[in-house]
PDB file of C-alpha atoms in Angstrom:
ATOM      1  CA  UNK A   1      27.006 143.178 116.254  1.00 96.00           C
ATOM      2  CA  UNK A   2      30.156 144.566 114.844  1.00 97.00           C
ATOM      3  CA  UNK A   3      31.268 142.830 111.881  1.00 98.00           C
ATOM      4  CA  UNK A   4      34.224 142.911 109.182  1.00 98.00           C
ATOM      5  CA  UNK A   5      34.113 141.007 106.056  1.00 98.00           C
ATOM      6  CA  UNK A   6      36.434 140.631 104.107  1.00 98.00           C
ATOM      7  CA  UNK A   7      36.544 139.712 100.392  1.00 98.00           C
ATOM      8  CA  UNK A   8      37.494 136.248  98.989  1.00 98.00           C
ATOM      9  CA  UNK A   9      40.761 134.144  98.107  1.00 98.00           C
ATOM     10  CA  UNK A  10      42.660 136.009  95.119  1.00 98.00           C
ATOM     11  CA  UNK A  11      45.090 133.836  92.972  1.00 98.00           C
ATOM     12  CA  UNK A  12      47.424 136.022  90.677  1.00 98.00           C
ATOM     13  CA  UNK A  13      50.599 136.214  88.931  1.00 98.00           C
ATOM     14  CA  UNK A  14      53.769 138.114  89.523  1.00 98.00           C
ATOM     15  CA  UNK A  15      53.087 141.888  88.452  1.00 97.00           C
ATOM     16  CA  UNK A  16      49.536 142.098  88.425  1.00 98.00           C
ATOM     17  CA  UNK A  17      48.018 144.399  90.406  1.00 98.00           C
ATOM     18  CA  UNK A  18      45.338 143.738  93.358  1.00 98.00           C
ATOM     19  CA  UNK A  19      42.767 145.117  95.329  1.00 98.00           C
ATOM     20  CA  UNK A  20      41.344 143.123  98.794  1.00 98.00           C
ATOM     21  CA  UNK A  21      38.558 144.903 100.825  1.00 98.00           C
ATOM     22  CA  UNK A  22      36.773 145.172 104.156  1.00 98.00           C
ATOM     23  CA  UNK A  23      33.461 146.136 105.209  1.00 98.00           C
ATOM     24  CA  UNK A  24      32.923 146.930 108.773  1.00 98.00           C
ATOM     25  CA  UNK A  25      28.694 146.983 109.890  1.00 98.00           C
ATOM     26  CA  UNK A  26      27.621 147.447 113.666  1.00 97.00           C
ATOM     27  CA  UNK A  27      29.520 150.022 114.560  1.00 97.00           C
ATOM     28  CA  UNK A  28      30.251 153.752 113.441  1.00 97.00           C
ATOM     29  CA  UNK A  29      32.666 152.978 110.824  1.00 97.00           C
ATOM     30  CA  UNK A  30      34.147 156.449 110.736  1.00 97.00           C
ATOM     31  CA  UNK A  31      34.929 156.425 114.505  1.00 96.00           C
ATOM     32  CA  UNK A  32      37.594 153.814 114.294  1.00 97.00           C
ATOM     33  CA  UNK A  33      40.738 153.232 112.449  1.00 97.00           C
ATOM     34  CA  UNK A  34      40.906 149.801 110.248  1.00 98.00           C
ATOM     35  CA  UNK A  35      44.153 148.125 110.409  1.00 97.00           C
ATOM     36  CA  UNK A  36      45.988 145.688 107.944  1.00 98.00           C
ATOM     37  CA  UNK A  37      47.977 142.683 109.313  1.00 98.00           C
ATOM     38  CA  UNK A  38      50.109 140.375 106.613  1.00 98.00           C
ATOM     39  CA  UNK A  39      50.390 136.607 108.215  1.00 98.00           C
ATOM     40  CA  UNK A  40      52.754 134.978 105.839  1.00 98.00           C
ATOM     41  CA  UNK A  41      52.725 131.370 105.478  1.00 97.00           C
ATOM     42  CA  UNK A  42      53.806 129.653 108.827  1.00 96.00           C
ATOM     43  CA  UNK A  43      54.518 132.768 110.319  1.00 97.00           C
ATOM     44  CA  UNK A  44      53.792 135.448 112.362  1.00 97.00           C
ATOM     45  CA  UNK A  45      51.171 138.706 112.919  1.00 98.00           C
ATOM     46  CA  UNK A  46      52.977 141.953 111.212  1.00 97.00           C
ATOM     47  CA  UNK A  47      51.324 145.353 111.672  1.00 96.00           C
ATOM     48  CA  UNK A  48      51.461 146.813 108.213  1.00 97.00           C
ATOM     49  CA  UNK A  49      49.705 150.071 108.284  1.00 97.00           C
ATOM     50  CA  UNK A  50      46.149 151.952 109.395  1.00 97.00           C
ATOM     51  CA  UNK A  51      44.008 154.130 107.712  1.00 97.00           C
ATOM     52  CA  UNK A  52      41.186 156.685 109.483  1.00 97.00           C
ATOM     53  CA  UNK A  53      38.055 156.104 107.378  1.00 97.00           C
ATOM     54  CA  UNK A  54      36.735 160.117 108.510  1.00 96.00           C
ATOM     55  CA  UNK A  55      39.513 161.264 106.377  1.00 96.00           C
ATOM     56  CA  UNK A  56      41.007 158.835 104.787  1.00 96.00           C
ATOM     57  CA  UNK A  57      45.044 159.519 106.853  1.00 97.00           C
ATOM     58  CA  UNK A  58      47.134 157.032 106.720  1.00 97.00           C
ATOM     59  CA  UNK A  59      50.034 155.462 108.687  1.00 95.00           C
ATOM     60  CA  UNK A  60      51.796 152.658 107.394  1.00 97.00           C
ATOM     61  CA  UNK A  61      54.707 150.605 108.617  1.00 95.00           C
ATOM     62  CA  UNK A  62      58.391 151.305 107.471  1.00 95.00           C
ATOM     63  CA  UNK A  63      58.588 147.457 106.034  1.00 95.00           C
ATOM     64  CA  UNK A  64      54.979 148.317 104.243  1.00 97.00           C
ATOM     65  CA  UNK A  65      55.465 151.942 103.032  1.00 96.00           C
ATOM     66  CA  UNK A  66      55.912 152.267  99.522  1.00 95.00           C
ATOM     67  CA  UNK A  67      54.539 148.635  98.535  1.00 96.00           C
ATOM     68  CA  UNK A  68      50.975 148.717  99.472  1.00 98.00           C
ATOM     69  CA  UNK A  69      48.445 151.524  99.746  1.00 98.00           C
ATOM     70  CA  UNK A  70      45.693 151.660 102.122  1.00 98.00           C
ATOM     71  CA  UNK A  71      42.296 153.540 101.372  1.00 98.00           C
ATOM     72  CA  UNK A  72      38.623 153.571 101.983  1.00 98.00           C
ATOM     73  CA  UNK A  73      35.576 154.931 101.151  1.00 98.00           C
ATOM     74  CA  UNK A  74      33.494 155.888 104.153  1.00 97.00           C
ATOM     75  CA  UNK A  75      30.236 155.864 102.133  1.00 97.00           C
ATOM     76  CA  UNK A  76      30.252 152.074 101.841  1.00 98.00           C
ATOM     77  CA  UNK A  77      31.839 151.435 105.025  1.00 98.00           C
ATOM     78  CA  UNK A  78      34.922 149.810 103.267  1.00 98.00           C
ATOM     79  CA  UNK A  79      38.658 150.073 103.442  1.00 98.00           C
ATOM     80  CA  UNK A  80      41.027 148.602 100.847  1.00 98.00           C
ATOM     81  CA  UNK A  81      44.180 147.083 100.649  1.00 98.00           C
ATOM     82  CA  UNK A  82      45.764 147.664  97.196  1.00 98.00           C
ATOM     83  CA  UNK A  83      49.214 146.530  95.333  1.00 98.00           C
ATOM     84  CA  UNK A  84      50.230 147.983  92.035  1.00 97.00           C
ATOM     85  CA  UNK A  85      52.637 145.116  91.040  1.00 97.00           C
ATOM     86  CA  UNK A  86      52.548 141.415  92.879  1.00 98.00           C
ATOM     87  CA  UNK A  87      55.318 139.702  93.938  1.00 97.00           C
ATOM     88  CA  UNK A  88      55.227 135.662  94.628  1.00 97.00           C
ATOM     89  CA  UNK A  89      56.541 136.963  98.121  1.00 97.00           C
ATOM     90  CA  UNK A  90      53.463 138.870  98.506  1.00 98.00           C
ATOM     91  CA  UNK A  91      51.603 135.236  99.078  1.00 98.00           C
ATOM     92  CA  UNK A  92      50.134 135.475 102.632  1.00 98.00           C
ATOM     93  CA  UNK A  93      46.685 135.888 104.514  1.00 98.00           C
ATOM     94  CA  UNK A  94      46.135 139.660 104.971  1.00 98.00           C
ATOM     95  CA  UNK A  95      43.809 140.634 107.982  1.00 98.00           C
ATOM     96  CA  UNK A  96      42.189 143.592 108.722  1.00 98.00           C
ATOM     97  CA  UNK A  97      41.566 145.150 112.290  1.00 98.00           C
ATOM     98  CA  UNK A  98      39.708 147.821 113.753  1.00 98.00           C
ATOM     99  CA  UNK A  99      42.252 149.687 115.950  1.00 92.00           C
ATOM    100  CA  UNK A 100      40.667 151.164 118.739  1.00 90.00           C
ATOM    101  CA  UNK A 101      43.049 153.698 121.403  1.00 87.00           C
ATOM    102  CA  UNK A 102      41.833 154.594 124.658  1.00 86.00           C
ATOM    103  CA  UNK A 103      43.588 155.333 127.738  1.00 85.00           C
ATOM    104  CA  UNK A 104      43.962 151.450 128.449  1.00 81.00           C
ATOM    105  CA  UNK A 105      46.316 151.679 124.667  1.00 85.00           C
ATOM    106  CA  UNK A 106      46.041 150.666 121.617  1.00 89.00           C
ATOM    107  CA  UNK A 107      44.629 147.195 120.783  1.00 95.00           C
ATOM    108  CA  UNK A 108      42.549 145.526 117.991  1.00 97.00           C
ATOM    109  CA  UNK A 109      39.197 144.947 119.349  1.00 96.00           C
ATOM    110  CA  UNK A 110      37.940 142.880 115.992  1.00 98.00           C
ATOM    111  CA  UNK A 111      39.414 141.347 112.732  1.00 98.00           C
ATOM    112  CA  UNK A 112      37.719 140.335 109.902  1.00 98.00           C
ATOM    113  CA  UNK A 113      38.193 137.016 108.795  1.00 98.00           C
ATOM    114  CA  UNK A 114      41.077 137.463 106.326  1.00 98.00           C
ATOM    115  CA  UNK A 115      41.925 136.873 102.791  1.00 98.00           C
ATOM    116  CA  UNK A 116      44.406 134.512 101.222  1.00 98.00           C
ATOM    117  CA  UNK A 117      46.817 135.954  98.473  1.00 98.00           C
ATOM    118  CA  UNK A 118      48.422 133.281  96.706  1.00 98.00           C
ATOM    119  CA  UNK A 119      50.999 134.985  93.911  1.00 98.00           C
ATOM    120  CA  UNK A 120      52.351 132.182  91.238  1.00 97.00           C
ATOM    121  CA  UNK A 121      53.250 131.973  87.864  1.00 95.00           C
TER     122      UNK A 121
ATOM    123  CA  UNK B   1      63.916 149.496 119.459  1.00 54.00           C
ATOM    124  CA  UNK B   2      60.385 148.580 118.677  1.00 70.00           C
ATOM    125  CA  UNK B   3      60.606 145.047 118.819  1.00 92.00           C
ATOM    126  CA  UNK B   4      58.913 142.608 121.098  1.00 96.00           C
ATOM    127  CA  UNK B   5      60.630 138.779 121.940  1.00 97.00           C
ATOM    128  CA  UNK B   6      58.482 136.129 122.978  1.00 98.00           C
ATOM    129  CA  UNK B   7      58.954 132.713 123.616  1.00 96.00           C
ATOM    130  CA  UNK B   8      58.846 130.427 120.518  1.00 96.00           C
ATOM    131  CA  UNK B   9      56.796 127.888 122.767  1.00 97.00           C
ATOM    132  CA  UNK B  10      55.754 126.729 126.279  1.00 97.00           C
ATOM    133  CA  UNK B  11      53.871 124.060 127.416  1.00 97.00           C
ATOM    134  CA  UNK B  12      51.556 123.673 130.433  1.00 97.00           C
ATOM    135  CA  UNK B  13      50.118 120.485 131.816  1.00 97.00           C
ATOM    136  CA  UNK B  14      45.549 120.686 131.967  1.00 97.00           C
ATOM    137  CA  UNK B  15      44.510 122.845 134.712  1.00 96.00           C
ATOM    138  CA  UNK B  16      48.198 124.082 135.985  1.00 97.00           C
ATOM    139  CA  UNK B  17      48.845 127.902 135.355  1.00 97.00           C
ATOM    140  CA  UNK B  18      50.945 129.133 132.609  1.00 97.00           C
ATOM    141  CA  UNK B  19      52.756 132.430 131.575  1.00 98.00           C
ATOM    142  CA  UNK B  20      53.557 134.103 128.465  1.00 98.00           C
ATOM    143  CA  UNK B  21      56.076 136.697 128.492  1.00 98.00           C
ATOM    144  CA  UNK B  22      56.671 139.730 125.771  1.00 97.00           C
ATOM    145  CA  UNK B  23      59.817 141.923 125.856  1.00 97.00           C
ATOM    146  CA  UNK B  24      60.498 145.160 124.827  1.00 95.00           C
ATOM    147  CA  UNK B  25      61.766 148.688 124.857  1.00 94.00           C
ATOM    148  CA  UNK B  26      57.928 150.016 124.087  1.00 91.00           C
ATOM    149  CA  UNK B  27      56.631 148.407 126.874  1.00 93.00           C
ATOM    150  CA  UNK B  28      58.121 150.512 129.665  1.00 93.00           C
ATOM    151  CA  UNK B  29      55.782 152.946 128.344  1.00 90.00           C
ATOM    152  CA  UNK B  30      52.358 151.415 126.181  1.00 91.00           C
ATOM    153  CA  UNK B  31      50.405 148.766 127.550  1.00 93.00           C
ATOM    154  CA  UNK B  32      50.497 145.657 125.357  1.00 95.00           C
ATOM    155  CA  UNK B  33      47.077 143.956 124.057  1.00 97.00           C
ATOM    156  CA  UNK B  34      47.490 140.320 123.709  1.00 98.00           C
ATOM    157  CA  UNK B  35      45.420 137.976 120.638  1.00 98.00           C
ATOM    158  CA  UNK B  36      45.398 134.026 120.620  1.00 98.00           C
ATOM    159  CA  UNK B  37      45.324 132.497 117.605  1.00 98.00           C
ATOM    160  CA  UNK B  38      43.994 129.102 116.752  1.00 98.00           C
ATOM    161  CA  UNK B  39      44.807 127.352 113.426  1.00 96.00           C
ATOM    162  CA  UNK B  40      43.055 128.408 110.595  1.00 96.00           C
ATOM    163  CA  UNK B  41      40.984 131.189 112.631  1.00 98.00           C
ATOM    164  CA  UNK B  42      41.768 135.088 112.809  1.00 98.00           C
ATOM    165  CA  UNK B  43      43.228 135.941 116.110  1.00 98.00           C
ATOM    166  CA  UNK B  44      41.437 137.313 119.038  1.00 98.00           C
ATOM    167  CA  UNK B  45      42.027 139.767 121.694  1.00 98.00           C
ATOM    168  CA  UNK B  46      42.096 138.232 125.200  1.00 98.00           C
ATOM    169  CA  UNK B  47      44.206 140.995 127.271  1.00 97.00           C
ATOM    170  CA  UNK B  48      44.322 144.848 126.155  1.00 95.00           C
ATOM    171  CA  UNK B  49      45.325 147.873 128.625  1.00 93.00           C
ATOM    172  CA  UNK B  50      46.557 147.391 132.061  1.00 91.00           C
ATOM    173  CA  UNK B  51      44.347 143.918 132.695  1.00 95.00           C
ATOM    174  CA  UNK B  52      41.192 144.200 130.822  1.00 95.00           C
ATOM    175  CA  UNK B  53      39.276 141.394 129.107  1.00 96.00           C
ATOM    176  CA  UNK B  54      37.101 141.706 126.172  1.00 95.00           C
ATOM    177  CA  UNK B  55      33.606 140.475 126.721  1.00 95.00           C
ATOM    178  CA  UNK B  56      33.412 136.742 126.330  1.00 96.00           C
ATOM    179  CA  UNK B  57      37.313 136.040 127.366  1.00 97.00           C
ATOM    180  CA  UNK B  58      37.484 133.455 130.300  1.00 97.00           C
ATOM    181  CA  UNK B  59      38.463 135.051 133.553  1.00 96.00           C
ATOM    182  CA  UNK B  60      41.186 132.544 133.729  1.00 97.00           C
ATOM    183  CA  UNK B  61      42.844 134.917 131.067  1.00 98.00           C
ATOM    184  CA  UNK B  62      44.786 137.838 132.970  1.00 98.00           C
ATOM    185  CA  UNK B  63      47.660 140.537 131.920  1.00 97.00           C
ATOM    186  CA  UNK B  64      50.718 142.087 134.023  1.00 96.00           C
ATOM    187  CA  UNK B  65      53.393 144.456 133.036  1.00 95.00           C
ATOM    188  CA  UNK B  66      56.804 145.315 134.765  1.00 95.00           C
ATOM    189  CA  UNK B  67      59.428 147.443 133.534  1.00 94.00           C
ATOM    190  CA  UNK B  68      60.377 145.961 130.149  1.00 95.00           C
ATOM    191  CA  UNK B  69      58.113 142.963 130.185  1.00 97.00           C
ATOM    192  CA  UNK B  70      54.179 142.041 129.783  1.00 97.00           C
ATOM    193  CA  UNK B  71      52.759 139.043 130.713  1.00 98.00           C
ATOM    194  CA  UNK B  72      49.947 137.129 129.618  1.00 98.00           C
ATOM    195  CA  UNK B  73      48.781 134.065 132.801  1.00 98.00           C
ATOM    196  CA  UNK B  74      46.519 130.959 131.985  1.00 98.00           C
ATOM    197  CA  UNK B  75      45.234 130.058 135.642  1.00 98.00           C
ATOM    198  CA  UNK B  76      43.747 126.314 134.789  1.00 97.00           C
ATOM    199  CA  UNK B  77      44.922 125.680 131.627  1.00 97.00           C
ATOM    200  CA  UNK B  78      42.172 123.963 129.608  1.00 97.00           C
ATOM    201  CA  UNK B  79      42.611 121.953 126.224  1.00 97.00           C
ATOM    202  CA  UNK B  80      40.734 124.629 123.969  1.00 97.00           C
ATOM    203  CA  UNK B  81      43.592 127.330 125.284  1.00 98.00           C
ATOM    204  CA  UNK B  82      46.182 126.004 123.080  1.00 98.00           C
ATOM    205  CA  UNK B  83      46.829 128.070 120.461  1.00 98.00           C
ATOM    206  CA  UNK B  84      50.011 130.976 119.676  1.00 98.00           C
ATOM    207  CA  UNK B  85      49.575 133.753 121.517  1.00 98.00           C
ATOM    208  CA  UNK B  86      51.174 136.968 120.267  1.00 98.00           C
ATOM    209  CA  UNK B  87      51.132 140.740 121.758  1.00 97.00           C
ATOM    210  CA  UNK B  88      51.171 143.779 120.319  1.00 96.00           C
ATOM    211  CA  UNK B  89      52.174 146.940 121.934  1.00 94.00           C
ATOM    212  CA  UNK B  90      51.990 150.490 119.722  1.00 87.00           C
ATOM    213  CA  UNK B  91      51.301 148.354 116.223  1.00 88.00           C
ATOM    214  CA  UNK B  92      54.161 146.333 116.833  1.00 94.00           C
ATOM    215  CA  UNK B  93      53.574 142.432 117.214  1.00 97.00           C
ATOM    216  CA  UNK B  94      56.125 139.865 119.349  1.00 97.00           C
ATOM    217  CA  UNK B  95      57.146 137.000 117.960  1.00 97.00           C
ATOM    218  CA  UNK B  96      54.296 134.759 119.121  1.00 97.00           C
ATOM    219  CA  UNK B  97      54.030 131.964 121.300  1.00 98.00           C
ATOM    220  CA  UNK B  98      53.223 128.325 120.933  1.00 98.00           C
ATOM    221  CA  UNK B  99      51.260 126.993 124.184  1.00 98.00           C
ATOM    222  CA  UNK B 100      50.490 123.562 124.246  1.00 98.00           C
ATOM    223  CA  UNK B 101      48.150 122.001 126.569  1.00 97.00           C
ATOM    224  CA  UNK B 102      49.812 118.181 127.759  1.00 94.00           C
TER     225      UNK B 102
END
């Protein structure tokens, strides 16, 4: 059964930094990308950037790039979402994704079950 | 443009047939995938590719495309399809849509 799990709430404060993870089982983890996805309060699904766990390449939205970092470490079957410096705006629940591309397109085939970051002083 | 317009909400009455519809540029070229969402839950795919369902998703679940517009259909609506509904075509998501069941 393929699985992601992700890792538990985080509360912080503005400028601390952060690091959220998810570890896929069931499946070849170095055969698919892993995808994050910000949901901010109330809102909507944004596509914030991939990573390809064989070699670590990354792609990251133009709203994303330069705020976050994406990673992973293919030996534990884990990718990371990381932030150097919070910011209260950053307060959302962050999904992850494997991205799968075929000749029928791209589409997210399973999502781990996210993890809220609340950001207060 | 990359962006994808959707409906803010629709509403269907139990067991009549309901469409959601995505816009964009991207589509006249990538398939969309489409992922309901209930509250509190992660979303789900229902529709990927040309009309393809994930193993699992109801057959009452099916996915068109013409020109600049996908569709996701509900044929017999039933109370446990409510939920938004967003697609996603090349890593970029619509705007969702809110479908309520009456």
């Amino acid at each position: 059964e393929v699985q992601l799990v992700q890792s538990g709430a985080e509360v912080k404060k503005p400028g601390e930094s952060l690091r959220i993870s998810c570890k896929g089982s069931g499946y070849s983890f170095t055969s698919y990308w892993i995808s994050w996805v910000r949901q901010m309060p109330g809102k909507g699904l944004e596509w914030m950037g991939r990573i390809d766990p064989s070699d670590s390449y990354t792609n990251y939205s133009p709203s994303f790039q330069g705020h976050v970092t994406i990673s992973a470490d293919k030996s534990i079957s884990t990718a990371y979402l990381q932030w150097s410096s919070l910011k209260a705006s950053d307060t959302a629940m962050y999904y992850c994704a494997r991205s799968t591309v075929t000749t029928e397109g791209y589409y997210f085939d399973y999502w781990g079950q996210g993890t809220l970051v609340t950001v207060s002083s | 443009s990359s962006e994808l317009t959707q409906d803010p909400a629709v509403s269907v009455a139990l067991g009549q047939t309901v469409r959601i519809t995505c816009q964009g540029d991207s589509l006249r070229s990538y398939y969309a995938s489409w992922y309901q969402q209930k509250p509190g839950q992660a979303p789900v795919l229902v529709i990927y590719g040309k009309n393809n369902r994930p193993s699992g998703i109801p057959d009452r679940f099916s996915g068109s495309s013409s020109g600049n517009t996908a569709s996701l259909t509900i044929t017999g609506a039933q109370a446990e399809d409510e939920a938004d509904y967003y697609c996603n075509s090349r890593y970029v998501f619509g705007t969702g849509t809110k479908v309520t069941v009456l």
